[in-house]
Each structure stands twice: as C-alpha cells, then as structure tokens.
Tab-separated table of C-alpha atoms and ligand atoms in Angstrom:
chain	number	residue	atom	x	y	z
A	1	MET	CA	203.142	105.716	69.913
A	2	ALA	CA	205.309	103.528	72.054
A	3	GLY	CA	208.793	102.322	72.797
A	4	ILE	CA	209.749	98.673	73.218
A	5	VAL	CA	211.690	96.896	75.945
A	6	ILE	CA	212.992	93.424	75.110
A	7	LYS	CA	214.426	91.472	78.050
A	8	ASN	CA	216.404	88.247	77.970
A	9	VAL	CA	214.685	86.866	74.870
A	10	SER	CA	215.936	83.492	73.571
A	11	LYS	CA	214.663	81.115	70.918
A	12	SER	CA	215.868	77.730	69.675
A	13	TYR	CA	214.308	76.013	66.699
A	14	GLY	CA	213.927	72.352	67.549
A	15	SER	CA	215.388	70.945	70.718
A	16	TYR	CA	218.252	72.618	72.526
A	17	SER	CA	220.360	69.493	72.318
A	18	VAL	CA	220.373	69.353	68.527
A	19	SER	CA	220.540	73.024	67.622
A	20	LEU	CA	222.219	76.205	68.730
A	21	PRO	CA	219.800	78.924	69.780
A	22	ALA	CA	218.797	81.130	66.835
A	23	VAL	CA	218.822	84.045	69.288
A	24	SER	CA	219.955	84.071	72.893
A	25	ASN	CA	219.557	86.471	75.812
A	26	ILE	CA	218.624	89.491	73.712
A	27	ASP	CA	218.189	92.728	75.693
A	28	ILE	CA	217.221	95.794	73.671
A	29	SER	CA	215.455	98.987	74.641
A	30	VAL	CA	213.961	101.033	71.811
A	31	PRO	CA	212.864	104.560	72.776
A	32	ASP	CA	209.490	105.807	71.582
A	33	ASN	CA	209.624	107.658	68.248
A	34	SER	CA	213.040	106.344	67.264
A	35	PHE	CA	214.669	104.265	64.547
A	36	LEU	CA	216.447	101.076	65.629
A	37	THR	CA	218.257	98.782	63.211
A	38	LEU	CA	219.063	95.126	63.822
A	39	LEU	CA	222.313	94.647	61.895
A	40	GLY	CA	224.389	91.542	61.284
A	41	PRO	CA	225.419	88.924	58.737
A	42	SER	CA	222.960	86.465	57.233
A	43	GLY	CA	221.809	83.847	59.748
A	44	CYS	CA	222.667	85.888	62.865
A	45	GLY	CA	219.049	85.945	64.091
A	46	LYS	CA	217.671	89.270	62.838
A	47	THR	CA	214.470	87.934	61.265
A	48	THR	CA	213.853	85.644	64.221
A	49	THR	CA	214.137	88.621	66.604
A	50	LEU	CA	211.802	90.728	64.450
A	51	ARG	CA	209.198	87.946	64.208
A	52	ILE	CA	209.372	87.446	67.967
A	53	ILE	CA	208.648	91.160	68.431
A	54	ALA	CA	205.756	90.919	65.950
A	55	GLY	CA	204.341	87.868	67.725
A	56	TYR	CA	204.704	85.338	64.885
A	57	ILE	CA	207.314	83.387	66.866
A	58	THR	CA	206.941	82.658	70.577
A	59	PRO	CA	210.272	82.967	72.399
A	60	ASP	CA	211.469	80.275	74.834
A	61	THR	CA	212.407	82.862	77.473
A	62	GLY	CA	212.136	86.549	78.191
A	63	SER	CA	209.618	89.338	78.009
A	64	ILE	CA	208.592	92.144	75.652
A	65	HIS	CA	206.857	95.348	76.671
A	66	VAL	CA	205.319	97.828	74.224
A	67	GLY	CA	205.027	101.063	76.161
A	68	ASP	CA	203.929	99.833	79.575
A	69	ARG	CA	201.968	96.927	78.118
A	70	LEU	CA	203.360	93.399	78.463
A	71	VAL	CA	202.904	91.654	75.087
A	72	SER	CA	205.115	88.600	75.564
A	73	ALA	CA	206.175	86.513	78.559
A	74	PRO	CA	206.036	82.782	79.264
A	75	GLY	CA	202.341	81.950	79.578
A	76	HIS	CA	201.256	85.386	78.314
A	77	VAL	CA	201.570	85.874	74.559
A	78	VAL	CA	199.524	88.597	72.864
A	79	SER	CA	198.600	87.712	69.262
A	80	PRO	CA	200.204	89.706	66.401
A	81	ASP	CA	197.030	91.610	65.487
A	82	GLN	CA	196.704	92.865	69.066
A	83	ARG	CA	200.212	94.345	69.309
A	84	GLY	CA	199.685	97.603	67.361
A	85	MET	CA	202.487	96.731	64.958
A	86	GLY	CA	202.794	96.785	61.179
A	87	MET	CA	205.277	94.707	59.206
A	88	VAL	CA	206.960	95.211	55.826
A	89	PHE	CA	208.846	92.351	54.208
A	90	GLN	CA	211.726	92.019	51.775
A	91	ASN	CA	209.533	90.512	49.027
A	92	TYR	CA	206.912	93.188	49.470
A	93	ALA	CA	204.168	91.012	48.014
A	94	VAL	CA	201.572	93.500	46.888
A	95	TRP	CA	198.581	91.779	45.306
A	96	PRO	CA	199.019	92.050	41.519
A	97	HIS	CA	195.284	91.773	40.701
A	98	LYS	CA	194.278	94.590	43.060
A	99	THR	CA	194.759	98.324	42.505
A	100	VAL	CA	197.011	100.370	44.764
A	101	PHE	CA	193.901	101.602	46.581
A	102	GLU	CA	192.569	98.061	47.095
A	103	ASN	CA	195.962	96.889	48.324
A	104	VAL	CA	196.223	99.678	50.867
A	105	VAL	CA	192.607	99.670	52.101
A	106	PHE	CA	192.748	95.964	52.972
A	107	GLY	CA	193.583	96.339	56.683
A	108	LEU	CA	190.860	98.942	57.155
A	109	LYS	CA	188.248	96.685	55.513
A	110	LEU	CA	189.221	93.927	57.936
A	111	ARG	CA	188.440	96.386	60.718
A	112	LYS	CA	185.117	97.186	59.033
A	113	MET	CA	185.872	100.892	58.830
A	114	PRO	CA	183.160	102.919	57.015
A	115	SER	CA	184.252	103.487	53.393
A	116	ASP	CA	184.371	107.328	53.478
A	117	GLN	CA	186.660	107.251	56.431
A	118	ALA	CA	188.742	104.443	54.907
A	119	ARG	CA	189.152	106.357	51.628
A	120	ALA	CA	190.477	109.400	53.487
A	121	LYS	CA	192.941	107.260	55.436
A	122	VAL	CA	194.195	105.501	52.294
A	123	GLU	CA	194.720	108.861	50.592
A	124	ALA	CA	196.638	110.147	53.606
A	125	ALA	CA	198.804	107.000	53.619
A	126	LEU	CA	199.514	107.341	49.876
A	127	ASP	CA	200.493	111.007	50.416
A	128	LEU	CA	202.831	109.923	53.189
A	129	VAL	CA	204.785	107.592	50.886
A	130	ASN	CA	204.712	109.935	47.859
A	131	LEU	CA	202.140	107.966	45.835
A	132	THR	CA	199.543	110.732	45.724
A	133	GLY	CA	196.999	110.152	42.953
A	134	LEU	CA	198.192	106.644	42.011
A	135	GLY	CA	195.390	104.738	43.778
A	136	ASN	CA	193.866	103.414	40.565
A	137	ARG	CA	197.079	101.931	39.164
A	138	TYR	CA	197.835	98.224	39.227
A	139	PRO	CA	201.197	97.049	40.636
A	140	ASN	CA	202.495	96.146	37.156
A	141	GLU	CA	202.056	99.830	36.233
A	142	LEU	CA	204.465	100.840	39.015
A	143	SER	CA	208.256	100.786	39.414
A	144	GLY	CA	209.875	98.533	42.025
A	145	GLY	CA	210.335	101.490	44.339
A	146	GLN	CA	206.685	102.489	43.981
A	147	GLN	CA	205.561	98.918	44.711
A	148	GLN	CA	207.644	98.945	47.871
A	149	ARG	CA	205.941	102.214	48.824
A	150	VAL	CA	202.548	100.519	48.349
A	151	ALA	CA	203.640	97.882	50.856
A	152	LEU	CA	204.700	100.666	53.224
A	153	ALA	CA	201.371	102.493	52.819
A	154	ARG	CA	199.511	99.238	53.470
A	155	SER	CA	201.250	98.860	56.838
A	156	LEU	CA	200.966	102.555	57.741
A	157	VAL	CA	197.265	102.972	56.967
A	158	VAL	CA	196.213	101.098	60.088
A	159	GLU	CA	198.266	103.571	62.145
A	160	PRO	CA	200.567	101.176	63.981
A	161	ASP	CA	202.538	102.310	67.033
A	162	ILE	CA	205.478	100.337	65.732
A	163	LEU	CA	206.607	99.475	62.223
A	164	LEU	CA	208.792	96.405	61.674
A	165	LEU	CA	210.746	96.251	58.405
A	166	ASP	CA	212.694	93.161	57.295
A	167	GLU	CA	215.283	94.076	54.622
A	168	PRO	CA	212.623	96.071	52.725
A	169	LEU	CA	215.072	97.636	50.248
A	170	SER	CA	217.098	94.609	49.234
A	171	ASN	CA	215.121	93.996	46.019
A	172	LEU	CA	215.727	97.516	44.744
A	173	ASP	CA	218.662	98.685	42.635
A	174	ALA	CA	221.499	100.567	44.359
A	175	LYS	CA	220.450	104.085	43.393
A	176	LEU	CA	216.826	103.624	44.387
A	177	ARG	CA	217.889	101.964	47.627
A	178	GLU	CA	219.869	105.043	48.560
A	179	ARG	CA	216.924	107.360	47.839
A	180	MET	CA	214.482	105.150	49.733
A	181	ARG	CA	216.837	105.266	52.745
A	182	ILE	CA	216.326	108.992	53.010
A	183	GLU	CA	212.580	108.599	52.506
A	184	LEU	CA	212.295	105.969	55.230
A	185	LYS	CA	214.166	108.137	57.697
A	186	GLN	CA	211.937	111.102	56.869
A	187	LEU	CA	208.856	108.876	57.130
A	188	GLN	CA	209.880	107.816	60.637
A	189	ARG	CA	210.338	111.453	61.669
A	190	ARG	CA	207.075	112.625	60.083
A	191	THR	CA	204.949	109.870	61.624
A	192	GLY	CA	206.633	109.551	65.027
A	193	ILE	CA	206.184	105.777	64.723
A	194	THR	CA	208.915	103.623	66.283
A	195	PHE	CA	210.729	101.792	63.466
A	196	ILE	CA	212.584	98.502	63.897
A	197	TYR	CA	214.516	97.803	60.745
A	198	VAL	CA	216.489	94.710	59.745
A	199	THR	CA	219.455	94.800	57.375
A	200	HIS	CA	222.814	93.139	56.745
A	201	ASP	CA	224.097	96.339	55.091
A	202	GLN	CA	226.188	98.409	57.512
A	203	ALA	CA	226.094	101.537	55.335
A	204	GLU	CA	222.295	101.382	55.336
A	205	ALA	CA	222.266	100.951	59.119
A	206	LEU	CA	224.611	103.917	59.637
A	207	ALA	CA	222.542	106.149	57.355
A	208	LEU	CA	219.131	105.320	58.823
A	209	SER	CA	219.376	104.628	62.505
A	210	ASP	CA	219.166	106.401	65.816
A	211	GLN	CA	220.423	103.154	67.355
A	212	ILE	CA	222.093	100.103	65.828
A	213	ALA	CA	221.882	96.694	67.506
A	214	VAL	CA	224.743	94.623	66.082
A	215	MET	CA	224.040	90.879	66.187
A	216	TYR	CA	226.355	87.951	65.552
A	217	LYS	CA	225.573	84.243	65.902
A	218	GLY	CA	222.315	84.901	67.725
A	219	LYS	CA	223.828	87.272	70.265
A	220	LEU	CA	223.596	90.998	70.674
A	221	GLN	CA	227.153	92.337	70.445
A	222	GLN	CA	226.521	96.042	70.984
A	223	CYS	CA	223.665	98.500	70.861
A	224	GLY	CA	224.420	102.169	70.377
A	225	SER	CA	224.286	105.177	68.096
A	226	PRO	CA	225.903	104.865	64.650
A	227	GLN	CA	228.850	106.887	65.976
A	228	GLU	CA	229.264	104.638	69.022
A	229	VAL	CA	229.277	101.345	67.150
A	230	TYR	CA	231.555	102.707	64.422
A	231	VAL	CA	234.023	104.707	66.522
A	232	THR	CA	234.037	102.674	69.752
A	233	PRO	CA	233.109	99.098	68.807
A	234	ALA	CA	232.601	96.815	71.800
A	235	ASN	CA	234.625	93.952	70.365
A	236	ARG	CA	236.480	92.671	67.336
A	237	VAL	CA	233.337	91.353	65.644
A	238	VAL	CA	231.642	94.768	65.746
A	239	ALA	CA	234.819	96.572	64.631
A	240	ASP	CA	235.103	94.217	61.676
A	241	PHE	CA	231.435	94.307	60.669
A	242	MET	CA	230.957	98.085	60.834
A	243	GLY	CA	233.459	98.997	58.122
A	244	LEU	CA	237.056	98.701	56.955
A	245	VAL	CA	239.496	98.034	59.773
A	246	ASN	CA	243.147	97.069	60.299
A	247	PHE	CA	244.107	94.769	63.164
A	248	LEU	CA	247.601	95.132	64.622
A	249	PRO	CA	249.112	92.799	67.207
A	250	GLY	CA	250.268	94.575	70.374
A	251	ARG	CA	250.868	94.274	74.084
A	252	VAL	CA	249.684	96.460	76.949
A	253	VAL	CA	252.763	97.788	78.771
A	254	ALA	CA	250.927	99.992	81.268
A	255	SER	CA	247.470	101.427	81.624
A	256	GLY	CA	246.850	103.510	78.493
A	257	HIS	CA	250.067	102.411	76.804
A	258	VAL	CA	250.357	99.783	74.100
A	259	ASP	CA	253.476	98.491	72.411
A	260	ILE	CA	253.179	97.554	68.749
A	261	ALA	CA	256.378	96.031	67.355
A	262	GLY	CA	258.581	98.149	69.620
A	263	ALA	CA	256.721	101.429	69.029
A	264	GLY	CA	254.723	102.959	71.887
A	265	PHE	CA	251.133	104.189	71.473
A	266	ALA	CA	248.820	105.978	73.916
A	267	LEU	CA	245.577	104.016	73.518
A	268	PRO	CA	242.522	103.230	75.674
A	269	THR	CA	243.200	99.977	77.563
A	270	SER	CA	240.530	99.994	80.261
A	271	GLY	CA	239.979	96.588	81.809
A	272	ILE	CA	243.078	95.045	80.214
A	273	ALA	CA	245.988	94.192	82.496
A	274	PRO	CA	249.592	95.160	81.690
A	275	GLY	CA	251.375	92.289	79.991
A	276	GLU	CA	248.332	91.105	78.055
A	277	ASN	CA	248.528	90.585	74.320
A	278	VAL	CA	245.982	92.633	72.423
A	279	GLU	CA	244.749	93.507	68.981
A	280	VAL	CA	244.614	97.174	68.056
A	281	ALA	CA	241.762	97.931	65.655
A	282	VAL	CA	242.169	101.090	63.603
A	283	ARG	CA	240.180	102.236	60.595
A	284	PRO	CA	242.026	103.313	57.413
A	285	GLU	CA	240.926	106.951	57.795
A	286	ASN	CA	242.504	107.109	61.258
A	287	LEU	CA	246.029	106.363	60.107
A	288	SER	CA	248.396	109.125	58.973
A	289	LEU	CA	251.396	108.712	56.713
A	290	HIS	CA	254.642	110.656	57.012
A	291	PRO	CA	257.909	110.418	55.109
A	292	ALA	CA	260.157	107.993	56.979
A	293	ASP	CA	263.628	109.240	57.901
A	294	ASP	CA	266.323	107.722	55.816
A	295	GLY	CA	267.762	104.554	57.207
A	296	SER	CA	264.811	104.004	59.533
A	297	ASN	CA	264.066	100.432	60.208
A	298	GLY	CA	261.306	98.544	62.006
A	299	SER	CA	259.641	101.173	64.142
A	300	ARG	CA	260.509	104.282	66.077
A	301	GLY	CA	258.885	106.383	68.736
A	302	SER	CA	255.165	106.238	68.154
A	303	ALA	CA	255.127	105.332	64.496
A	304	LEU	CA	255.294	102.124	62.524
A	305	VAL	CA	257.584	102.085	59.537
A	306	GLY	CA	256.951	100.346	56.251
A	307	THR	CA	256.921	100.523	52.483
A	308	VAL	CA	254.003	101.592	50.304
A	309	SER	CA	253.053	98.613	48.164
A	310	GLU	CA	250.064	100.084	46.355
A	311	GLN	CA	248.487	103.473	45.882
A	312	VAL	CA	244.901	103.882	44.641
A	313	PHE	CA	243.678	107.397	43.851
A	314	LEU	CA	239.904	107.571	44.390
A	315	GLY	CA	239.353	111.303	43.893
A	316	ASN	CA	238.073	112.277	47.312
A	317	ILE	CA	240.587	110.061	49.136
A	318	VAL	CA	243.720	108.069	48.386
A	319	GLU	CA	244.159	104.515	49.568
A	320	HIS	CA	247.668	103.402	50.419
A	321	TRP	CA	248.568	99.807	51.152
A	322	VAL	CA	251.587	99.726	53.413
A	323	GLN	CA	253.698	96.657	54.109
A	324	LEU	CA	255.034	97.266	57.613
A	325	ASP	CA	258.537	96.111	58.451
A	326	MET	CA	257.046	94.209	61.410
A	327	GLY	CA	255.108	91.996	58.961
A	328	THR	CA	251.523	93.263	58.945
A	329	ALA	CA	250.006	94.919	55.860
A	330	LEU	CA	247.903	98.049	56.488
A	331	ARG	CA	245.320	99.938	54.512
A	332	ALA	CA	245.421	103.713	55.062
A	333	GLN	CA	243.182	106.401	53.579
A	334	THR	CA	244.576	109.897	53.266
A	335	HIS	CA	243.684	113.276	51.840
A	336	PRO	CA	244.152	113.326	48.026
A	337	ALA	CA	246.958	115.904	48.421
A	338	GLU	CA	249.024	113.359	50.378
A	339	LEU	CA	250.389	110.978	47.806
A	340	TYR	CA	253.061	108.354	48.364
A	341	GLN	CA	254.248	106.251	45.456
A	342	PRO	CA	254.749	102.481	45.628
A	343	GLY	CA	258.194	101.837	47.082
A	344	ALA	CA	258.130	104.968	49.280
A	345	ARG	CA	259.264	104.479	52.877
A	346	VAL	CA	256.624	105.825	55.280
A	347	ALA	CA	256.079	106.224	59.010
A	348	VAL	CA	252.495	105.422	60.010
A	349	THR	CA	250.922	107.075	63.052
A	350	VAL	CA	247.637	106.166	64.698
A	351	ASP	CA	244.999	108.738	65.636
A	352	ASP	CA	244.868	107.347	69.172
A	353	ALA	CA	241.463	108.757	70.049
A	354	ARG	CA	240.035	106.630	67.250
A	355	ALA	CA	241.630	103.234	67.795
A	356	SER	CA	240.268	100.364	69.895
A	357	VAL	CA	242.198	97.786	71.887
A	358	PHE	CA	240.805	94.271	72.347
A	359	PRO	CA	242.247	91.479	74.476
A	360	ILE	CA	243.122	88.556	72.200
A	361	ASP	CA	241.450	85.807	74.214
A	362	THR	CA	238.182	87.664	74.730
A	363	ALA	CA	238.117	88.616	71.081
A	364	GLN	CA	238.457	85.010	70.017
A	365	ALA	CA	235.989	83.810	72.601
A	366	ALA	CA	233.374	86.347	71.474
A	367	ALA	CA	233.838	85.347	67.853
A	368	ALA	CA	233.667	81.625	68.619
A	369	ALA	CA	230.852	81.728	71.189
B	1	ADP	P1	218.835	86.401	59.713
B	1	ADP	O1	217.504	87.021	59.506
B	1	ADP	O2	219.780	87.218	60.534
B	1	ADP	O3	219.472	85.985	58.431
B	1	ADP	P2	217.347	84.209	60.944
B	1	ADP	O4	216.700	84.797	62.130
B	1	ADP	O5	216.509	83.997	59.748
B	1	ADP	O6	218.661	85.059	60.572
B	1	ADP	O7	217.994	82.799	61.345
B	1	ADP	C1	218.768	82.611	62.522
B	1	ADP	C2	219.153	81.155	62.626
B	1	ADP	O8	218.005	80.359	62.853
B	1	ADP	C3	219.829	80.607	61.388
B	1	ADP	O9	220.812	79.706	61.793
B	1	ADP	C4	218.690	79.896	60.668
B	1	ADP	O10	219.180	78.837	59.890
B	1	ADP	C5	217.849	79.390	61.831
B	1	ADP	N1	216.405	79.314	61.482
B	1	ADP	C6	215.636	80.342	61.044
B	1	ADP	N2	214.349	79.928	60.864
B	1	ADP	C7	214.321	78.601	61.190
B	1	ADP	C8	213.293	77.610	61.220
B	1	ADP	N3	212.028	77.894	60.895
B	1	ADP	N4	213.641	76.350	61.611
B	1	ADP	C9	214.913	76.060	61.971
B	1	ADP	N5	215.908	76.950	61.975
B	1	ADP	C10	215.640	78.216	61.586
B	2	MG	MG1	216.492	87.537	57.702
C-alpha cells in the first residue's frame, strides 16, 4: 500500500504558445489507504491528471512519488506497468467473447502466475466485488452494474497499491450508481488500497471521498475533506460547484463585519481589508426566514427584508424563493413546518458560521485565470 505525492505537475497538449495548459502546477498529497476524488466540470483536466499519475501521459514539469518511490520527474519516467497501479475506465470495456473468469485472470496470465494460484486470486477478487460464483458467465449474461464489477475485479486481482478510476459509474442508471457508490467506498476500506477517483458529480464526490480535489480550468482550486470544501470553500468557483449557493453583494466595514444593503452581518473576513467590495456566499439551508415587521422596508439590523415569490414544498424541506428589496433574489431552504406563502413579507437572516466572504476582484480573477 502507498500514498501519493504530486508536486507542481503541468501538462500542455501541443505547444505552449497555441494552447492553454490542460493542467498546471498541480500539488496534491494523497495519504496511504484513503479515497481521493478529482472533481470538476468537463474539460477541467481530471482525466489528464489521472493519466499522468498512471504514467500514460508524461507531464512537462513536476514530480510524482508513490510511497517513497519516485515514479515521475523530468528525465525519470517509470512505465505504467511498473507503478503498482490499476485503472478502471468509464466505458469499462470487458471482453465480450471471454467469460468473467477469463476477463479477470488476464493480468495474472501476463505475469505467468501458475494456474492454481491464479484461480484462487480470481475467486478472491470476484468475492471482493460481490460476483461470487459468476466466473463462467459471459458479459452479455450480466447487468451493467455486474459488468462494471468485472472491470473492477480485473484491476484488483493484480493487487495494485493504488486504484485509479475515471468516471466508472457514469454509464449506470441513477439507482445503481448510488448503490455502487457505497460498494466502492466499502471496497476501498476493505482492501486498504489508495483510490483516486474522477467525477464531475459533486454529490458522488461528497458521498465517496476522504478528500476532494476541486479542479477548474486545469488548476487545483482546493483540496480538503467533503466538509471543508462544502462548508468553507476557498473561492467562488468552489462554492458554486459544490452545491446550491446564493451570492450577495456586500462590503467589509471592519474586520469580521460585512454590510449587505445597509444590514450588518458578523462574517469571516480574514485577509480582506475594510472598504473592499465582496460577495457573500451562503447556501440555501443556512438562511432562516422570519416574519417581517409590518412596514419594514429594505433591511434592518442583521436581516435582509423581502417578499416570498415562490414556495415549493418538497416533503423533507421547503424551498422559498425570496425577492429581496435590495434587488437580489435568494433561494432559502427551511424546515417543512416553516411555511411562508407567496407574497409574505419576510426577514432573512444568515447563519454566519456557515457563510463565506470572497473579495470581488480575486473571485473574478480566479474564475477567469
Ligand atoms: P476532464 O477529464 O476534466 O474532462 P481532460 O483532462 O480530458 O478533462 O481535458 C483537459 C483539457 O485538455 C481539455 O481542454 C481538453 O480539450 C484537452 N485535451 C485532452 N486531451 C487532449 C489531447 N489528447 N490533445 C489535445 N488536447 C487535449
Ligand atoms: Mg475526463
């Protein structure tokens, strides 16, 4: 088993002058026996990063260590089959004319393992992915989820230190995808193998990962636990990508104090100077609604006042759309017992421990960079 340390890895396809780097200056540390997800929108560089780790793409700069072994640095590139890694792809590509057993035993045959020993290893790998006893089936006799498990068993049978998975669930239907999530997480725990998993689905990343590395336009935006990236996003891009979020225009009046449309809020402002314009990012579940006092107008104290424009009852929560008097529309989620009808005047408060403040210029620069 082994962890991975990726330092300052960059890669451009073609010449630098004609193309932006597909990934630039990536630094990620993956602890041994953990589950890391590379998360970001299509084209942000996830597959490129994964293939660099696997050794199928040689980076322009940087180094990669597996445990204390250097596997990639300029002038020193270890080939994929010597890295102790397995890889599972989106289009899992099991061979249709071979049985499950023949599909899974392939890597062991390449290594010329004696057949008794190989058979035992294949059976253990099939047990691991819940395909016990299905070795004689052909892929067309299996469901999509079972075929994906065959692909998993095929990579696990050679006992890699690290398993790389590139959107392995995206061909499965929603229900199966959710079940396979749990199975993958359990598989990581049972085997102790370090998993590096690629997805563009933030819910999948939150459910699976010990650490999430959020990427955007080839750059690592933040790496942290699911709670860290969701609750304390490093910038606007991460806040926006990790789930529903409202952005409110404000201004820092003093350290820890932000003015939004004349109302004062105690919010974290570290590193932002008084007088700077900011955006306050707050998720719908971190807003509370209260009846507004009659005749209230604009904003008061530490609440923003507005009118409910839409109410959607979802059973476990209620979504309220609120048109604030200051101009911005907000989405708030409340307990189903707290219902406000369209037209109701409400005062909106912010759970200040769960809001983030971003300087406007930096936010735009990060998004545009
Ligand atoms: P993701 O997996 O996050 O969707 P990729 O790593 O596949 O992103 O791609 C990152 C960027 O590199 C994209 O802009 C993509 O168009 C570009 N790219 C990927 N592969 C190649 C290639 N073989 N040649 C040129 N550009 C590529
Ligand atoms: Mg990809």
